[in-house]
Short mmCIF file of C-alpha atoms (C1' of nucleotides) in Angstrom, two decimals:
data_model
loop_
_atom_site.label_atom_id
_atom_site.label_comp_id
_atom_site.label_asym_id
_atom_site.label_seq_id
_atom_site.Cartn_x
_atom_site.Cartn_y
_atom_site.Cartn_z
CA MET A 506 133.16 115.49 88.78
CA ALA A 507 131.96 112.20 87.13
CA ILE A 508 129.22 111.71 85.38
CA LEU A 509 126.65 109.26 85.99
CA ASP A 510 127.19 106.84 82.89
CA ARG A 511 125.77 103.85 81.05
CA ASN A 512 126.89 101.37 83.40
CA PHE A 513 124.72 103.31 86.34
CA PHE A 514 121.52 103.15 84.49
CA ASN A 515 122.06 99.75 83.05
CA ARG A 516 121.07 98.08 86.93
CA ASP A 517 117.87 97.38 88.76
CA THR A 518 115.19 99.98 87.95
CA LEU A 519 114.81 100.53 91.87
CA LYS A 520 118.38 100.84 92.62
CA VAL A 521 118.67 103.39 89.99
CA ALA A 522 116.44 105.17 91.02
CA ARG A 523 117.53 105.71 95.14
CA ASP A 524 120.80 105.98 93.75
CA LEU A 525 119.45 108.75 92.27
CA LEU A 526 118.83 110.98 95.41
CA GLY A 527 121.01 113.40 96.07
CA CYS A 528 122.11 113.32 92.62
CA LYS A 529 123.14 116.98 90.44
CA LEU A 530 120.54 117.05 87.26
CA ASN A 531 121.77 119.66 84.81
CA HIS A 532 120.40 121.28 81.79
CA LYS A 533 122.29 123.45 79.47
CA THR A 534 119.27 125.93 77.65
CA LYS A 535 119.60 128.84 76.24
CA GLY A 536 123.57 129.16 76.35
CA GLU A 537 123.19 128.61 80.54
CA ILE A 538 123.36 125.56 82.81
CA LEU A 539 120.09 125.15 84.96
CA SER A 540 120.86 122.92 87.46
CA GLY A 541 119.15 121.07 90.67
CA ILE A 542 119.09 118.55 93.24
CA ILE A 543 117.26 115.16 92.73
CA VAL A 544 114.90 114.77 96.02
CA GLU A 545 111.81 112.66 94.79
CA THR A 546 112.12 109.61 92.50
CA GLU A 547 109.84 107.46 91.36
CA ALA A 548 110.65 103.54 89.24
CA TYR A 549 108.41 101.83 86.51
CA THR A 550 109.52 98.88 85.35
CA HIS A 551 109.41 95.92 82.47
CA ASP A 552 106.94 94.22 84.77
CA ASP A 553 104.48 97.08 86.44
CA PRO A 554 101.61 97.68 85.13
CA ALA A 555 102.12 101.26 85.71
CA CYS A 556 104.32 101.81 83.37
CA HIS A 557 104.40 102.97 79.70
CA ALA A 558 105.83 100.39 77.93
CA SER A 559 103.45 97.70 80.02
CA ARG A 560 101.29 96.87 76.66
CA GLY A 561 104.50 97.00 74.32
CA LYS A 562 106.51 99.08 72.09
CA THR A 563 104.04 102.13 71.18
CA PRO A 564 105.61 105.11 69.22
CA ARG A 565 105.90 106.70 72.77
CA SER A 566 107.05 104.23 74.51
CA ALA A 567 109.38 103.17 72.74
CA THR A 568 111.90 105.41 74.31
CA LEU A 569 111.84 102.85 76.99
CA PHE A 570 113.26 100.58 75.37
CA GLU A 571 116.45 102.14 74.07
CA LYS A 572 119.57 102.18 76.00
CA PRO A 573 120.21 102.97 78.95
CA GLY A 574 120.72 106.66 80.52
CA THR A 575 118.71 107.61 77.25
CA VAL A 576 116.15 110.12 78.40
CA TYR A 577 112.47 110.01 78.50
CA VAL A 578 110.37 113.02 78.57
CA TYR A 579 106.23 112.93 78.02
CA LEU A 580 103.97 115.24 77.81
CA ILE A 581 101.11 113.96 80.52
CA TYR A 582 97.41 115.71 80.73
CA GLY A 583 98.07 117.85 77.65
CA MET A 584 99.39 120.30 79.80
CA TYR A 585 102.55 119.09 81.79
CA HIS A 586 106.03 117.60 80.65
CA CYS A 587 107.96 114.20 83.20
CA LEU A 588 111.39 113.23 82.75
CA ASN A 589 112.96 109.83 83.27
CA PHE A 590 115.62 108.77 83.29
CA VAL A 591 115.89 104.78 80.68
CA THR A 592 117.20 102.53 82.94
CA GLU A 593 118.12 98.66 82.40
CA GLU A 594 119.54 97.35 79.08
CA GLU A 595 118.82 98.19 76.10
CA ASN A 596 115.24 96.42 74.62
CA THR A 597 114.08 95.51 78.35
CA PRO A 598 111.91 98.70 79.38
CA GLY A 599 112.47 101.00 82.46
CA ALA A 600 113.06 104.00 83.90
CA VAL A 601 113.38 106.73 86.78
CA LEU A 602 110.74 109.11 87.41
CA ILE A 603 112.66 112.60 88.37
CA ARG A 604 109.48 114.22 90.55
CA ALA A 605 110.94 116.60 92.28
CA LEU A 606 114.38 118.77 92.78
CA GLN A 607 116.11 121.39 95.17
CA PRO A 608 117.64 124.55 93.02
CA ILE A 609 121.34 124.85 92.60
CA SER A 610 120.67 127.66 90.25
CA PRO A 611 117.81 129.83 91.22
CA LEU A 612 114.82 127.55 90.08
CA LYS A 613 111.49 128.94 91.35
CA ASP A 614 109.16 125.72 92.24
CA THR A 615 110.29 122.50 91.40
CA SER A 616 108.38 120.66 93.39
CA GLY A 617 106.13 118.35 91.22
CA PRO A 618 107.77 116.39 87.80
CA GLY A 619 105.67 119.10 85.86
CA LYS A 620 106.41 121.84 87.57
CA LEU A 621 110.23 121.20 87.54
CA CYS A 622 109.67 120.40 83.75
CA ARG A 623 108.15 123.70 83.08
CA GLU A 624 111.30 125.46 85.61
CA MET A 625 113.95 123.65 83.59
CA ASN A 626 112.32 123.94 80.92
CA ILE A 627 112.77 120.48 79.57
CA THR A 628 110.70 119.98 76.97
CA LYS A 629 109.53 116.88 74.11
CA GLU A 630 112.40 118.13 72.16
CA LEU A 631 114.78 116.03 74.68
CA ASN A 632 112.86 113.15 74.15
CA ASN A 633 115.65 109.99 73.14
CA SER A 634 118.58 111.86 73.78
CA ASP A 635 121.67 110.40 75.51
CA GLY A 636 122.00 111.57 78.90
CA THR A 637 125.17 110.30 79.66
CA ASP A 638 127.24 112.87 78.87
CA SER A 639 127.90 116.37 79.43
CA ASN A 640 128.35 116.82 76.04
CA SER A 641 124.24 116.75 76.44
CA TYR A 642 121.63 119.07 76.89
CA ILE A 643 120.94 116.99 79.71
CA TRP A 644 122.90 114.91 82.76
CA ALA A 645 123.29 114.44 86.09
CA GLU A 646 126.03 113.79 88.14
CA PRO A 647 126.98 112.55 91.81
CA TYR A 648 126.64 115.47 94.69
CA GLN A 649 125.20 114.76 98.13
CA ASP A 650 125.52 110.87 99.60
CA ILE A 651 122.27 110.10 101.18
CA GLN A 652 122.16 107.81 103.70
CA ASP A 653 120.18 104.81 104.01
CA LYS A 654 118.31 105.59 106.89
CA ASN A 655 117.52 109.54 105.82
CA ILE A 656 115.70 108.10 102.35
CA ILE A 657 111.63 107.59 102.55
CA LYS A 658 110.37 104.10 100.44
CA THR A 659 106.96 104.78 99.88
CA THR A 660 103.86 103.84 97.35
CA ARG A 661 104.06 105.41 93.86
CA ILE A 662 101.49 108.96 93.50
CA GLY A 663 98.94 109.98 90.67
CA ILE A 664 98.40 106.38 88.95
CA LYS A 665 95.92 103.83 88.88
CA LYS A 666 97.58 100.51 88.36
CA ALA A 667 99.50 99.12 91.06
CA VAL A 668 99.25 101.80 93.82
CA ASP A 669 100.62 99.51 96.87
CA TYR A 670 103.92 99.27 94.47
CA PRO A 671 106.51 100.46 97.18
CA TRP A 672 108.39 102.45 94.10
CA ARG A 673 108.72 105.89 95.17
CA PHE A 674 111.96 107.24 97.10
CA TYR A 675 112.32 110.67 98.54
CA ILE A 676 114.61 112.20 101.07
CA LYS A 677 113.32 112.79 104.68
CA ASN A 678 112.15 115.96 106.05
CA ASN A 679 113.27 117.10 102.53
CA ALA A 680 111.59 121.12 102.17
CA PHE A 681 110.66 119.74 98.41
CA VAL A 682 109.31 116.55 97.53
CA SER A 683 106.16 117.27 96.21
CA ARG A 684 103.00 116.90 97.47
CA LYS A 685 103.56 117.74 101.17
"C1'" DG B 1456 88.10 109.43 63.00
"C1'" DA B 1457 85.98 108.82 67.06
"C1'" DT B 1458 86.96 108.75 72.46
"C1'" DA B 1459 88.34 107.41 76.85
"C1'" DA B 1460 91.67 107.85 80.36
"C1'" DG B 1461 96.01 109.67 81.81
"C1'" DA B 1462 102.87 108.89 85.99
"C1'" DT B 1463 99.70 116.80 86.78
"C1'" DG B 1464 98.96 121.36 88.80
"C1'" DT B 1465 95.86 125.66 90.14
"C1'" DT B 1466 92.29 126.93 92.44
"C1'" DA B 1467 88.09 127.20 95.30
"C1'" DA C 688 86.45 118.46 94.53
"C1'" DA C 689 86.46 121.07 90.12
"C1'" DC C 690 88.83 122.51 86.12
"C1'" DA C 691 92.18 123.03 82.47
"C1'" DT C 692 93.19 121.05 78.75
"C1'" DC C 693 95.76 117.93 74.26
"C1'" DT C 694 98.44 113.54 73.61
"C1'" DT C 695 98.01 108.60 73.81
"C1'" DA C 696 96.24 104.17 72.76
"C1'" DT C 697 93.00 102.21 71.05
"C1'" DC C 698 88.85 100.45 69.35
"C1'" DA C 699 86.00 101.17 64.19
#
DNA sequence: GATAAGATGTTA
DNA sequence: AACATCTTATCA
């Protein structure tokens, strides 16, 4: 099983967001591995007003400038963690937000970026870690091949800037996509 | 130091 | 539609 490596993430953010659909996400925590299929993603790029790096490098957004494949986890609204994979080459900010998973491990509720982090036990501790090998705590690998006809490309959710960018991808008719 | 806004989720 | 709840950025 080939793990998604740095070359996979060192590409156009929109392509990475699309290609992550159908991949298996794994998180090693408390001696066990939790996993789920990625069914919904959003892209955030260097020329995107909604990206955390849109106003330059700050302590929080610094992770977005890291090497492709780096894990970016941040807290939103003081309550919920969100999981991202950094894309594009180093010093070019960009990331793919993982918005929903179809559980493989016995996870309860993973249809939303905050919910899946809660279920997968993903916290800020993982921020800035390397997500490109199975020795790290979190990584992804190809799992299902999703055809273009089964992918919906539409606008992103929960943002106030660049609301018209169709940079959200999800698998058609999948019950675990958020905001049904 | 203070303040406002935010890539959310739950409840009603 | 309100609210729970707190980090981050951006001022001063």
